[in-house]
Coordinates of N, CA and C in Angstrom, one line a residue:
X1 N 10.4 36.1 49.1 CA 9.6 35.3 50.0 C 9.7 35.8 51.4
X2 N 8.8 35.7 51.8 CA 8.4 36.0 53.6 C 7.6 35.5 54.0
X3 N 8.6 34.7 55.5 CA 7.7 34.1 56.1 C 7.2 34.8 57.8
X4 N 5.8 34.0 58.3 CA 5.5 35.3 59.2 C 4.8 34.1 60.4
X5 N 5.5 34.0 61.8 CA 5.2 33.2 62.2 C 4.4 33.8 63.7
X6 N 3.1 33.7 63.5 CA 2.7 34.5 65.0 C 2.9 33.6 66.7
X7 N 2.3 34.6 67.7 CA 2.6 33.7 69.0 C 2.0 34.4 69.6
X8 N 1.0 34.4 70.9 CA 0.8 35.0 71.7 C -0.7 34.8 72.0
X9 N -1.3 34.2 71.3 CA -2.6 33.8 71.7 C -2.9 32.7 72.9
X10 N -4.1 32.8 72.9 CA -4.7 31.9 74.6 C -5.4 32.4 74.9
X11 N -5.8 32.0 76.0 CA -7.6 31.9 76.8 C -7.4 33.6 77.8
X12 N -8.1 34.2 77.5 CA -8.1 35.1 78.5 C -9.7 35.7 78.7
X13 N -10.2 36.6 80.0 CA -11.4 36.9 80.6 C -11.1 37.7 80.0
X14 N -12.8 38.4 79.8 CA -13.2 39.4 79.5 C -12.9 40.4 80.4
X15 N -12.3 42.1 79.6 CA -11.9 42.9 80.2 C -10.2 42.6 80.7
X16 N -9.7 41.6 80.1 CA -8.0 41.0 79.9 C -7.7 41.6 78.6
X17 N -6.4 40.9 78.9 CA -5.0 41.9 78.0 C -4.2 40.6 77.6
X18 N -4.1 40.7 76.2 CA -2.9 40.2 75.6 C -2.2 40.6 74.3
X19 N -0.9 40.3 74.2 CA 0.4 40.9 73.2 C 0.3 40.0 72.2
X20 N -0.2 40.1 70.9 CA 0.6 39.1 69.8 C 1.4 39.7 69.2
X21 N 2.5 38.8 68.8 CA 3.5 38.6 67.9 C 3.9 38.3 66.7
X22 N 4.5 38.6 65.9 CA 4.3 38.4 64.5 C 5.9 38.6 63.6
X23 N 6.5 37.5 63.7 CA 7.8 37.7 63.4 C 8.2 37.1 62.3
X24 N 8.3 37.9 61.3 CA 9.0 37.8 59.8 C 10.5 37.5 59.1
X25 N 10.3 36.5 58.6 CA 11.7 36.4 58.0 C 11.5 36.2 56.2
X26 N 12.9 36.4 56.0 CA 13.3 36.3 54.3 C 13.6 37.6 54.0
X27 N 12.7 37.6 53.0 CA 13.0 39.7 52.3 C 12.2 40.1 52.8
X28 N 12.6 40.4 54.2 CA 11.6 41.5 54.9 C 12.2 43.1 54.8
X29 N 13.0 43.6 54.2 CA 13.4 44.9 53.8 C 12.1 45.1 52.9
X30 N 11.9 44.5 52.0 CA 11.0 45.1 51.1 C 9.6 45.3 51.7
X31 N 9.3 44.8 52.6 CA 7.7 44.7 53.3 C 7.5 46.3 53.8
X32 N 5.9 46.9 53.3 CA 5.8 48.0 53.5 C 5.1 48.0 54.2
X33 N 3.8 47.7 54.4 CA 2.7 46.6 55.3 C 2.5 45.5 56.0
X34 N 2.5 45.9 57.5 CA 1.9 44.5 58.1 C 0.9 45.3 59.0
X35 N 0.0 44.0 58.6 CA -0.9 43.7 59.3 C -1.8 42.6 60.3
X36 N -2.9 43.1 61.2 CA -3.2 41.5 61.5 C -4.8 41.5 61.0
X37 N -5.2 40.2 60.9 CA -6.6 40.1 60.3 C -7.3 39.4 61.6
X38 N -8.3 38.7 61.6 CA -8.8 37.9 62.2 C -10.2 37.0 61.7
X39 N -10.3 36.2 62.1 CA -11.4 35.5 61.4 C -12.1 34.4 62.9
X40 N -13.5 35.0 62.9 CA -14.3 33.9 64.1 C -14.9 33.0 63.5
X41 N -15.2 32.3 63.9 CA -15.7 30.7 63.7 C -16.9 31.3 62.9
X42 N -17.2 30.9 61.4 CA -18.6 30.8 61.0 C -18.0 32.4 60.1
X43 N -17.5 33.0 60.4 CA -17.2 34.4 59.7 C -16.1 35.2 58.7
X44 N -16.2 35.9 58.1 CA -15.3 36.1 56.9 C -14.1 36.4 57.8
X45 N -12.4 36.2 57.3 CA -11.7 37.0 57.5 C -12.1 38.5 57.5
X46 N -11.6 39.7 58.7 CA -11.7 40.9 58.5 C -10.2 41.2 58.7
X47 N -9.9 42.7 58.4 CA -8.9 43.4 59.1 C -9.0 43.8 60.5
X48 N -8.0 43.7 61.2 CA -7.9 44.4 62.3 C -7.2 45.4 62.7
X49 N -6.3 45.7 62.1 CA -5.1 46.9 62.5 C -4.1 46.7 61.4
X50 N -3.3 47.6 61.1 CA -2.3 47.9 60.1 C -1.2 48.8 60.1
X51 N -0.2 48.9 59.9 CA 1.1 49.8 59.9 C 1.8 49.8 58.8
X52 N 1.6 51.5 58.1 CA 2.4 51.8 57.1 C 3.2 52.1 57.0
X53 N 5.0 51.8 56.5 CA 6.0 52.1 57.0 C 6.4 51.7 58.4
X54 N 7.1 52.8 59.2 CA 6.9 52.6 60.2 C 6.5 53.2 61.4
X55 N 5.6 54.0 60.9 CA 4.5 55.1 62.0 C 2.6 55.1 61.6
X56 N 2.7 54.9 60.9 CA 1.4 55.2 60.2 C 0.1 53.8 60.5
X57 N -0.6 54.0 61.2 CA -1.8 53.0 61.7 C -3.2 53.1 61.1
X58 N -3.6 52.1 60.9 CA -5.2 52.3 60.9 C -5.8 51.2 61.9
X59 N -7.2 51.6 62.3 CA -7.8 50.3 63.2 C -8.8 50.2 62.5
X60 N -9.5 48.6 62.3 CA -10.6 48.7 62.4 C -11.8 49.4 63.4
X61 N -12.8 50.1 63.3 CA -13.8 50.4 64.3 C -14.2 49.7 65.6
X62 N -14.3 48.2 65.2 CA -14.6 47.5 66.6 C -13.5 47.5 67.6
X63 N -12.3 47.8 67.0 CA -11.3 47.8 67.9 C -10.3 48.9 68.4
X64 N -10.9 50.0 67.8 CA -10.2 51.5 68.2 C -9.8 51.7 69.6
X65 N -9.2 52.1 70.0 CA -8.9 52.7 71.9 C -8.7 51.3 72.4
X66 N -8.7 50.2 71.8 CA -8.9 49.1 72.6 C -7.3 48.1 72.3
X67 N -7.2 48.4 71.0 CA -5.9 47.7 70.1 C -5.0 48.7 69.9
X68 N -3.6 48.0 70.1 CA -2.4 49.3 69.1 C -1.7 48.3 68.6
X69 N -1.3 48.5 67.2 CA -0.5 47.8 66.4 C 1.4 48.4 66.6
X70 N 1.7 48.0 66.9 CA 3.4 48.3 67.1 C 4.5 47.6 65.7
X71 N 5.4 48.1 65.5 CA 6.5 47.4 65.1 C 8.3 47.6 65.3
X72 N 8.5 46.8 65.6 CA 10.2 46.9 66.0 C 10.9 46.0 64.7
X73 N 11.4 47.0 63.8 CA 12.5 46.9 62.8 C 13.3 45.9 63.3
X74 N 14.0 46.1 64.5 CA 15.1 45.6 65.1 C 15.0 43.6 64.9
X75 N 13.7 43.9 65.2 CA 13.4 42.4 65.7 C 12.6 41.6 64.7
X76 N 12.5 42.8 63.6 CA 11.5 42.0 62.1 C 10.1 41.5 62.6
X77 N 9.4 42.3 63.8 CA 8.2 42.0 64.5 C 7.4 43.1 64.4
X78 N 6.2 42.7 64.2 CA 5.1 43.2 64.9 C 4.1 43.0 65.7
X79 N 3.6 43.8 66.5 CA 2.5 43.2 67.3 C 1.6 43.8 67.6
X80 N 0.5 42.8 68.5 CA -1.1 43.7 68.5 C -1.3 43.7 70.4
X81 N -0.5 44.7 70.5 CA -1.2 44.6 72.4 C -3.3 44.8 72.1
X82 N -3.4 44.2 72.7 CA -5.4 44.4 73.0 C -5.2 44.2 74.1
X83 N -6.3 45.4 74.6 CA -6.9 45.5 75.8 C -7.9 45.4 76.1
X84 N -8.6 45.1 77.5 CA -10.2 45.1 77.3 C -10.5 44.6 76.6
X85 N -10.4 43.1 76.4 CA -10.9 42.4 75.5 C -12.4 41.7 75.4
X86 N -12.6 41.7 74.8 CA -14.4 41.0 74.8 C -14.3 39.9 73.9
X87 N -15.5 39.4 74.1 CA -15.8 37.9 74.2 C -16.1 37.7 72.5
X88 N -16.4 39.3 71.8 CA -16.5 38.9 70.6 C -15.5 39.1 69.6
X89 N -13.9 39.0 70.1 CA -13.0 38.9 70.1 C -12.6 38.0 69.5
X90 N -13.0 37.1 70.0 CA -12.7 35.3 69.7 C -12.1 34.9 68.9
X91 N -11.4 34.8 68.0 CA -11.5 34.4 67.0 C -9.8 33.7 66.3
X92 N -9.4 33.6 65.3 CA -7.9 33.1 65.0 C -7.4 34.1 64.3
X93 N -6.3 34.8 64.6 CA -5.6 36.2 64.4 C -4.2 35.7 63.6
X94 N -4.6 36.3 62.8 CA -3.6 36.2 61.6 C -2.6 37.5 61.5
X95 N -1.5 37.0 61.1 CA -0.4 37.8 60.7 C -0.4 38.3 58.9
X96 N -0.2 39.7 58.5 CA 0.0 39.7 57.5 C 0.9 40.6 56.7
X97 N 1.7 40.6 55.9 CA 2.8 41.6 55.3 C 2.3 41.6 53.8
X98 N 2.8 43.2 53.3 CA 2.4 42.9 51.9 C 4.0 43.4 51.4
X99 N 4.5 42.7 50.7 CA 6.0 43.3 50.1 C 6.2 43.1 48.2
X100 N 6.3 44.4 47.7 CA 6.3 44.3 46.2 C 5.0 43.6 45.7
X101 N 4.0 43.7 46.4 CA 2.3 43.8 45.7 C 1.9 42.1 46.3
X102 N 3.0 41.5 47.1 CA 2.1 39.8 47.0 C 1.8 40.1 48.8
X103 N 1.2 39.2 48.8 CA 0.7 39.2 50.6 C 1.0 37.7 50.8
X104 N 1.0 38.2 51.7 CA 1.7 36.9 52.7 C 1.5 36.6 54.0
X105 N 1.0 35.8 54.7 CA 0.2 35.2 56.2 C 0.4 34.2 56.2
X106 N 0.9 34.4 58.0 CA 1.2 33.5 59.0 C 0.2 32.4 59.2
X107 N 0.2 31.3 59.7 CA -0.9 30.3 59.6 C -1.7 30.9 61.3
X108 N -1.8 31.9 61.7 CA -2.5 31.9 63.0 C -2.6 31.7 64.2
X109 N -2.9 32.8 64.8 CA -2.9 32.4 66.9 C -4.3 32.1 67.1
X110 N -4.8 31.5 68.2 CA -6.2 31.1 68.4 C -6.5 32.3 69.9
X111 N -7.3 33.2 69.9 CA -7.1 34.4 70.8 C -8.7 33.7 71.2
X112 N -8.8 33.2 72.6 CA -10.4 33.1 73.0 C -10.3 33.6 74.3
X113 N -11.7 34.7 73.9 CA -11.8 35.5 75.3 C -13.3 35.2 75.8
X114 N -13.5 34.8 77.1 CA -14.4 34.1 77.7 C -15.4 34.9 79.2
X115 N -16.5 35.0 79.2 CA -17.4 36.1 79.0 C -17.7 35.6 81.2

């Protein structure tokens, strides 16, 4: 089992910056993937960023040069600095790990960026 509790969301202007957090406990040795997703009001969950091991990234498109996904072993965390944020941003940002094939998410930060 793993649990994954995020932090770091809030109101911020467009063209602002904020850090989420995403801190994992239980059998977190075995987690090979985390990721964060996000979902806007009215719209599917998507991906947003991902780390394989512990170097390996992918971004979604909408958020390339703009997002970097991090993780610190140390602290059983990962996180999503965004930059330049835009208004269609919006939305509730989820935490996610995949360990031995089950996935597992955090109940959500609310990130609203205001135009």
């Amino acid at each position: 089992q793993v649990q994954l509790v995020e932090s770091g969301g809030g109101l911020v202007q467009a063209g602002g910056s904020l850090r989420l957090s995403c801190a994992a406990a239980g059998s977190v040795s075995a987690i090979n993937v985390m990721a964060w997703y996000r979902q806007a009001p009215g719209k599917q969950r998507e991906s947003v960023a991902a780390i394989i091991g512990d170097f390996s990234t992918n971004y979604a498109d909408s958020v390339k040069g703009r997002f970097t996904i991090s993780r610190d072993n140390r602290k059983n965390t990962v996180y999503l600095q965004m930059n330049s944020l835009k208004s269609e941003d919006t939305a509730v940002y989820y935490c996610n790990a995949i360990s031995r094939g089950v996935y597992y998410w955090g109940k959500g930060t609310l990130v609203t960026v205001s135009s």
